[in-house]
């Protein structure tokens, strides 16, 4: 079974840019925090967040292939079919041949992937450069401004909330709280790169 150290080694082996490592660490922490909140397996959820964009840098110009190349790498490292399915389901909007998010973990990854990017961009615009003092109302303003962090798909975020049966505000609040809980650890890890 794949563990966190092996997953980090796999991620580092591909040598992604610093911002992608930061996104992977933030996604891992958010998935862990939400797993804890929902009484789910933090290890599996955390690995899903950590490895979900494993092949993004190589295939960002072909989003329909994103996660296709990662699957055999994760499998060879000991990743479970459940882990691979969850990772692939977060890109099903690009490739209809991939599984749609059905399990809670898959739905949360689908929704939180884009939202963590939006929250991270919004945090950088704050005087504190942090999400510690970010409120949902502030994030909603950024969400409505289509020019702000234009690469973060508002449609995917809304679809994610809908799939979970949560309001957009609930998804934003839970994700902000999860990012607050891990912000110091992610920043410390980034300083050690």
PDB file of C-alpha atoms in Angstrom:
ATOM      1  CA  UNK A   1       0.000   0.000   0.000  1.00  0.00           C
ATOM      2  CA  UNK A   2       1.255   3.437  -0.959  1.00  0.00           C
ATOM      3  CA  UNK A   3       2.128   5.655   2.017  1.00  0.00           C
ATOM      4  CA  UNK A   4       2.671   9.416   2.250  1.00  0.00           C
ATOM      5  CA  UNK A   5       6.472   9.245   2.009  1.00  0.00           C
ATOM      6  CA  UNK A   6       6.247   7.164  -1.167  1.00  0.00           C
ATOM      7  CA  UNK A   7       3.634   9.544  -2.570  1.00  0.00           C
ATOM      8  CA  UNK A   8       5.871  12.546  -1.864  1.00  0.00           C
ATOM      9  CA  UNK A   9       8.808  10.762  -3.497  1.00  0.00           C
ATOM     10  CA  UNK A  10       6.670  10.048  -6.560  1.00  0.00           C
ATOM     11  CA  UNK A  11       5.557  13.675  -6.716  1.00  0.00           C
ATOM     12  CA  UNK A  12       9.124  14.968  -6.342  1.00  0.00           C
ATOM     13  CA  UNK A  13      10.406  12.466  -8.904  1.00  0.00           C
ATOM     14  CA  UNK A  14       8.403  14.263 -11.572  1.00  0.00           C
ATOM     15  CA  UNK A  15       9.871  17.577 -10.381  1.00  0.00           C
ATOM     16  CA  UNK A  16       6.821  19.827 -10.657  1.00  0.00           C
ATOM     17  CA  UNK A  17       7.095  23.576 -10.327  1.00  0.00           C
ATOM     18  CA  UNK A  18       6.926  25.029  -6.849  1.00  0.00           C
ATOM     19  CA  UNK A  19       3.354  26.330  -7.221  1.00  0.00           C
ATOM     20  CA  UNK A  20       2.148  22.824  -8.159  1.00  0.00           C
ATOM     21  CA  UNK A  21       3.819  21.323  -5.096  1.00  0.00           C
ATOM     22  CA  UNK A  22       2.137  23.986  -2.972  1.00  0.00           C
ATOM     23  CA  UNK A  23      -1.218  23.151  -4.565  1.00  0.00           C
ATOM     24  CA  UNK A  24      -0.630  19.421  -3.943  1.00  0.00           C
ATOM     25  CA  UNK A  25       0.226  20.027  -0.268  1.00  0.00           C
ATOM     26  CA  UNK A  26      -2.757  22.346   0.218  1.00  0.00           C
ATOM     27  CA  UNK A  27      -5.076  19.856  -1.505  1.00  0.00           C
ATOM     28  CA  UNK A  28      -3.736  17.052   0.679  1.00  0.00           C
ATOM     29  CA  UNK A  29      -4.326  19.053   3.839  1.00  0.00           C
ATOM     30  CA  UNK A  30      -7.826  20.116   2.770  1.00  0.00           C
ATOM     31  CA  UNK A  31      -8.756  16.534   1.922  1.00  0.00           C
ATOM     32  CA  UNK A  32      -7.390  15.338   5.296  1.00  0.00           C
ATOM     33  CA  UNK A  33      -9.268  18.046   7.196  1.00  0.00           C
ATOM     34  CA  UNK A  34     -12.542  17.300   5.415  1.00  0.00           C
ATOM     35  CA  UNK A  35     -12.054  13.544   5.915  1.00  0.00           C
ATOM     36  CA  UNK A  36     -11.563  14.157   9.636  1.00  0.00           C
ATOM     37  CA  UNK A  37     -14.670  16.368   9.727  1.00  0.00           C
ATOM     38  CA  UNK A  38     -16.737  13.694   7.957  1.00  0.00           C
ATOM     39  CA  UNK A  39     -15.297  10.712   9.850  1.00  0.00           C
ATOM     40  CA  UNK A  40     -13.537   9.269   6.780  1.00  0.00           C
ATOM     41  CA  UNK A  41     -10.074   7.764   6.190  1.00  0.00           C
ATOM     42  CA  UNK A  42      -7.630  10.685   6.383  1.00  0.00           C
ATOM     43  CA  UNK A  43      -4.748   8.722   4.850  1.00  0.00           C
ATOM     44  CA  UNK A  44      -6.569   7.747   1.661  1.00  0.00           C
ATOM     45  CA  UNK A  45      -8.182  11.159   1.297  1.00  0.00           C
ATOM     46  CA  UNK A  46      -4.847  12.898   1.930  1.00  0.00           C
ATOM     47  CA  UNK A  47      -3.027  10.792  -0.679  1.00  0.00           C
ATOM     48  CA  UNK A  48      -5.795  11.585  -3.145  1.00  0.00           C
ATOM     49  CA  UNK A  49      -5.278  15.308  -2.637  1.00  0.00           C
ATOM     50  CA  UNK A  50      -1.498  15.011  -2.739  1.00  0.00           C
ATOM     51  CA  UNK A  51      -1.346  13.058  -6.001  1.00  0.00           C
ATOM     52  CA  UNK A  52      -4.399  14.343  -7.879  1.00  0.00           C
ATOM     53  CA  UNK A  53      -2.361  16.542 -10.239  1.00  0.00           C
ATOM     54  CA  UNK A  54       0.675  14.239 -10.477  1.00  0.00           C
ATOM     55  CA  UNK A  55       0.853  14.477 -14.281  1.00  0.00           C
ATOM     56  CA  UNK A  56      -0.595  17.992 -14.711  1.00  0.00           C
ATOM     57  CA  UNK A  57       2.660  19.732 -15.568  1.00  0.00           C
ATOM     58  CA  UNK A  58       3.414  17.224 -18.325  1.00  0.00           C
ATOM     59  CA  UNK A  59      -0.071  17.369 -19.820  1.00  0.00           C
ATOM     60  CA  UNK A  60      -1.518  20.784 -18.983  1.00  0.00           C
ATOM     61  CA  UNK A  61      -1.872  21.470 -22.712  1.00  0.00           C
ATOM     62  CA  UNK A  62      -3.958  18.272 -23.099  1.00  0.00           C
ATOM     63  CA  UNK A  63      -6.382  18.327 -20.150  1.00  0.00           C
ATOM     64  CA  UNK A  64      -8.275  15.324 -21.518  1.00  0.00           C
ATOM     65  CA  UNK A  65      -5.138  13.225 -20.875  1.00  0.00           C
ATOM     66  CA  UNK A  66      -4.635  14.556 -17.338  1.00  0.00           C
ATOM     67  CA  UNK A  67      -4.628  11.609 -14.882  1.00  0.00           C
ATOM     68  CA  UNK A  68      -4.376   9.038 -17.704  1.00  0.00           C
ATOM     69  CA  UNK A  69      -0.577   9.015 -17.443  1.00  0.00           C
ATOM     70  CA  UNK A  70      -0.613   9.263 -13.657  1.00  0.00           C
ATOM     71  CA  UNK A  71      -2.684   6.113 -13.140  1.00  0.00           C
ATOM     72  CA  UNK A  72       0.025   3.534 -13.988  1.00  0.00           C
ATOM     73  CA  UNK A  73       2.625   5.482 -11.979  1.00  0.00           C
ATOM     74  CA  UNK A  74       0.377   5.486  -8.912  1.00  0.00           C
ATOM     75  CA  UNK A  75      -0.503   1.822  -9.398  1.00  0.00           C
ATOM     76  CA  UNK A  76       3.182   0.833  -9.718  1.00  0.00           C
ATOM     77  CA  UNK A  77       3.923   2.708  -6.484  1.00  0.00           C
ATOM     78  CA  UNK A  78       1.246   0.700  -4.652  1.00  0.00           C
ATOM     79  CA  UNK A  79      -1.740   3.006  -5.028  1.00  0.00           C
ATOM     80  CA  UNK A  80      -5.126   1.339  -4.683  1.00  0.00           C
ATOM     81  CA  UNK A  81      -7.788   1.236  -7.401  1.00  0.00           C
ATOM     82  CA  UNK A  82      -9.931   3.424  -5.086  1.00  0.00           C
ATOM     83  CA  UNK A  83      -7.200   6.084  -5.015  1.00  0.00           C
ATOM     84  CA  UNK A  84      -6.708   5.987  -8.792  1.00  0.00           C
ATOM     85  CA  UNK A  85     -10.445   6.157  -9.466  1.00  0.00           C
ATOM     86  CA  UNK A  86     -10.854   9.183  -7.172  1.00  0.00           C
ATOM     87  CA  UNK A  87      -7.960  10.983  -8.857  1.00  0.00           C
ATOM     88  CA  UNK A  88      -9.284  10.231 -12.324  1.00  0.00           C
ATOM     89  CA  UNK A  89     -12.826  11.270 -11.429  1.00  0.00           C
ATOM     90  CA  UNK A  90     -11.711  14.835 -10.753  1.00  0.00           C
ATOM     91  CA  UNK A  91     -10.936  15.255 -14.478  1.00  0.00           C
ATOM     92  CA  UNK A  92     -14.082  13.630 -15.838  1.00  0.00           C
ATOM     93  CA  UNK A  93     -15.286  17.027 -17.064  1.00  0.00           C
ATOM     94  CA  UNK A  94     -12.360  17.000 -19.554  1.00  0.00           C
ATOM     95  CA  UNK A  95     -12.599  13.336 -20.495  1.00  0.00           C
ATOM     96  CA  UNK A  96     -16.028  11.645 -20.472  1.00  0.00           C
ATOM     97  CA  UNK A  97     -14.348   8.223 -20.568  1.00  0.00           C
ATOM     98  CA  UNK A  98     -13.134   8.729 -16.995  1.00  0.00           C
ATOM     99  CA  UNK A  99     -15.378   7.885 -14.034  1.00  0.00           C
ATOM    100  CA  UNK A 100     -17.674  10.606 -12.736  1.00  0.00           C
ATOM    101  CA  UNK A 101     -17.341  11.554  -9.064  1.00  0.00           C
ATOM    102  CA  UNK A 102     -19.746   9.333  -7.113  1.00  0.00           C
ATOM    103  CA  UNK A 103     -18.180   8.684  -3.714  1.00  0.00           C
ATOM    104  CA  UNK A 104     -17.954  11.483  -1.145  1.00  0.00           C
ATOM    105  CA  UNK A 105     -14.139  11.620  -1.465  1.00  0.00           C
ATOM    106  CA  UNK A 106     -14.394  11.936  -5.249  1.00  0.00           C
ATOM    107  CA  UNK A 107     -17.014  14.682  -5.068  1.00  0.00           C
ATOM    108  CA  UNK A 108     -14.983  16.666  -2.562  1.00  0.00           C
ATOM    109  CA  UNK A 109     -11.795  16.395  -4.627  1.00  0.00           C
ATOM    110  CA  UNK A 110     -13.735  17.497  -7.722  1.00  0.00           C
ATOM    111  CA  UNK A 111     -15.066  20.579  -5.894  1.00  0.00           C
ATOM    112  CA  UNK A 112     -12.081  21.451  -3.723  1.00  0.00           C
ATOM    113  CA  UNK A 113      -9.416  21.209  -6.441  1.00  0.00           C
ATOM    114  CA  UNK A 114     -10.577  24.369  -8.204  1.00  0.00           C
ATOM    115  CA  UNK A 115     -11.705  26.068  -5.014  1.00  0.00           C
ATOM    116  CA  UNK A 116      -8.329  25.741  -3.266  1.00  0.00           C
ATOM    117  CA  UNK A 117      -6.812  27.573  -6.232  1.00  0.00           C
ATOM    118  CA  UNK A 118      -9.355  30.380  -5.962  1.00  0.00           C
ATOM    119  CA  UNK A 119      -8.857  30.659  -2.188  1.00  0.00           C
ATOM    120  CA  UNK A 120      -5.078  30.667  -2.595  1.00  0.00           C
ATOM    121  CA  UNK A 121      -5.251  33.455  -5.193  1.00  0.00           C
ATOM    122  CA  UNK A 122      -7.677  35.459  -3.043  1.00  0.00           C
ATOM    123  CA  UNK A 123      -5.409  35.054  -0.001  1.00  0.00           C
ATOM    124  CA  UNK A 124      -2.464  36.522  -1.916  1.00  0.00           C
ATOM    125  CA  UNK A 125      -4.534  39.664  -2.576  1.00  0.00           C
ATOM    126  CA  UNK A 126      -5.218  40.210   1.120  1.00  0.00           C
ATOM    127  CA  UNK A 127      -2.921  42.449   3.211  1.00  0.00           C
ATOM    128  CA  UNK A 128      -2.237  39.435   5.449  1.00  0.00           C
ATOM    129  CA  UNK A 129      -1.431  37.200   2.414  1.00  0.00           C
ATOM    130  CA  UNK A 130      -3.353  34.560   4.339  1.00  0.00           C
ATOM    131  CA  UNK A 131      -6.716  32.825   4.431  1.00  0.00           C
ATOM    132  CA  UNK A 132      -6.754  33.065   8.245  1.00  0.00           C
ATOM    133  CA  UNK A 133      -8.834  36.251   8.090  1.00  0.00           C
ATOM    134  CA  UNK A 134     -10.781  35.403   4.918  1.00  0.00           C
ATOM    135  CA  UNK A 135     -14.549  35.339   5.122  1.00  0.00           C
ATOM    136  CA  UNK A 136     -16.969  33.589   2.788  1.00  0.00           C
ATOM    137  CA  UNK A 137     -18.490  36.935   1.739  1.00  0.00           C
ATOM    138  CA  UNK A 138     -15.075  38.151   0.559  1.00  0.00           C
ATOM    139  CA  UNK A 139     -14.438  34.926  -1.365  1.00  0.00           C
ATOM    140  CA  UNK A 140     -17.883  35.128  -2.995  1.00  0.00           C
ATOM    141  CA  UNK A 141     -16.980  38.558  -4.399  1.00  0.00           C
ATOM    142  CA  UNK A 142     -13.836  37.082  -5.950  1.00  0.00           C
ATOM    143  CA  UNK A 143     -15.874  34.115  -7.209  1.00  0.00           C
ATOM    144  CA  UNK A 144     -18.288  36.461  -9.013  1.00  0.00           C
ATOM    145  CA  UNK A 145     -15.424  38.407 -10.647  1.00  0.00           C
ATOM    146  CA  UNK A 146     -14.736  36.196 -13.683  1.00  0.00           C
ATOM    147  CA  UNK A 147     -11.491  38.078 -14.413  1.00  0.00           C
ATOM    148  CA  UNK A 148     -10.035  37.227 -11.020  1.00  0.00           C
ATOM    149  CA  UNK A 149      -8.134  33.906 -11.083  1.00  0.00           C
ATOM    150  CA  UNK A 150      -9.718  33.261 -14.465  1.00  0.00           C
ATOM    151  CA  UNK A 151      -8.173  29.777 -14.656  1.00  0.00           C
ATOM    152  CA  UNK A 152     -10.309  28.579 -11.733  1.00  0.00           C
ATOM    153  CA  UNK A 153     -13.525  27.239 -13.198  1.00  0.00           C
ATOM    154  CA  UNK A 154     -16.525  28.629 -11.374  1.00  0.00           C
ATOM    155  CA  UNK A 155     -18.695  26.058 -13.157  1.00  0.00           C
ATOM    156  CA  UNK A 156     -16.653  23.165 -11.732  1.00  0.00           C
ATOM    157  CA  UNK A 157     -16.802  24.672  -8.233  1.00  0.00           C
ATOM    158  CA  UNK A 158     -20.585  25.068  -8.481  1.00  0.00           C
ATOM    159  CA  UNK A 159     -20.974  21.566  -9.944  1.00  0.00           C
ATOM    160  CA  UNK A 160     -18.899  20.248  -7.043  1.00  0.00           C
ATOM    161  CA  UNK A 161     -21.148  21.921  -4.475  1.00  0.00           C
ATOM    162  CA  UNK A 162     -24.221  20.605  -6.286  1.00  0.00           C
ATOM    163  CA  UNK A 163     -22.831  17.041  -6.395  1.00  0.00           C
ATOM    164  CA  UNK A 164     -22.217  17.196  -2.659  1.00  0.00           C
ATOM    165  CA  UNK A 165     -25.685  18.591  -1.969  1.00  0.00           C
ATOM    166  CA  UNK A 166     -24.061  21.617  -0.336  1.00  0.00           C
ATOM    167  CA  UNK A 167     -24.659  25.275  -1.032  1.00  0.00           C
ATOM    168  CA  UNK A 168     -21.785  27.158  -2.588  1.00  0.00           C
ATOM    169  CA  UNK A 169     -21.385  29.007   0.710  1.00  0.00           C
ATOM    170  CA  UNK A 170     -21.121  25.707   2.648  1.00  0.00           C
ATOM    171  CA  UNK A 171     -18.436  24.444   0.299  1.00  0.00           C
ATOM    172  CA  UNK A 172     -16.535  27.725   0.553  1.00  0.00           C
ATOM    173  CA  UNK A 173     -16.764  27.808   4.347  1.00  0.00           C
ATOM    174  CA  UNK A 174     -15.626  24.201   4.809  1.00  0.00           C
ATOM    175  CA  UNK A 175     -12.745  24.673   2.378  1.00  0.00           C
ATOM    176  CA  UNK A 176     -11.619  27.973   3.903  1.00  0.00           C
ATOM    177  CA  UNK A 177     -11.658  26.383   7.388  1.00  0.00           C
ATOM    178  CA  UNK A 178      -9.691  23.396   6.087  1.00  0.00           C
ATOM    179  CA  UNK A 179      -7.125  25.671   4.435  1.00  0.00           C
ATOM    180  CA  UNK A 180      -6.802  27.739   7.609  1.00  0.00           C
ATOM    181  CA  UNK A 181      -6.044  24.566   9.559  1.00  0.00           C
ATOM    182  CA  UNK A 182      -3.129  23.653   7.295  1.00  0.00           C
ATOM    183  CA  UNK A 183      -1.791  27.000   6.107  1.00  0.00           C
ATOM    184  CA  UNK A 184       1.171  27.144   8.507  1.00  0.00           C
ATOM    185  CA  UNK A 185       2.191  23.551   7.747  1.00  0.00           C
ATOM    186  CA  UNK A 186       1.997  24.099   3.981  1.00  0.00           C
ATOM    187  CA  UNK A 187       4.014  27.328   4.248  1.00  0.00           C
ATOM    188  CA  UNK A 188       6.650  25.579   6.386  1.00  0.00           C
ATOM    189  CA  UNK A 189       6.898  22.710   3.901  1.00  0.00           C
ATOM    190  CA  UNK A 190       7.328  25.179   1.044  1.00  0.00           C
ATOM    191  CA  UNK A 191      10.178  26.926   2.864  1.00  0.00           C
ATOM    192  CA  UNK A 192      12.005  23.598   3.082  1.00  0.00           C
ATOM    193  CA  UNK A 193      11.938  23.015  -0.696  1.00  0.00           C
TER     194      UNK A 193
END
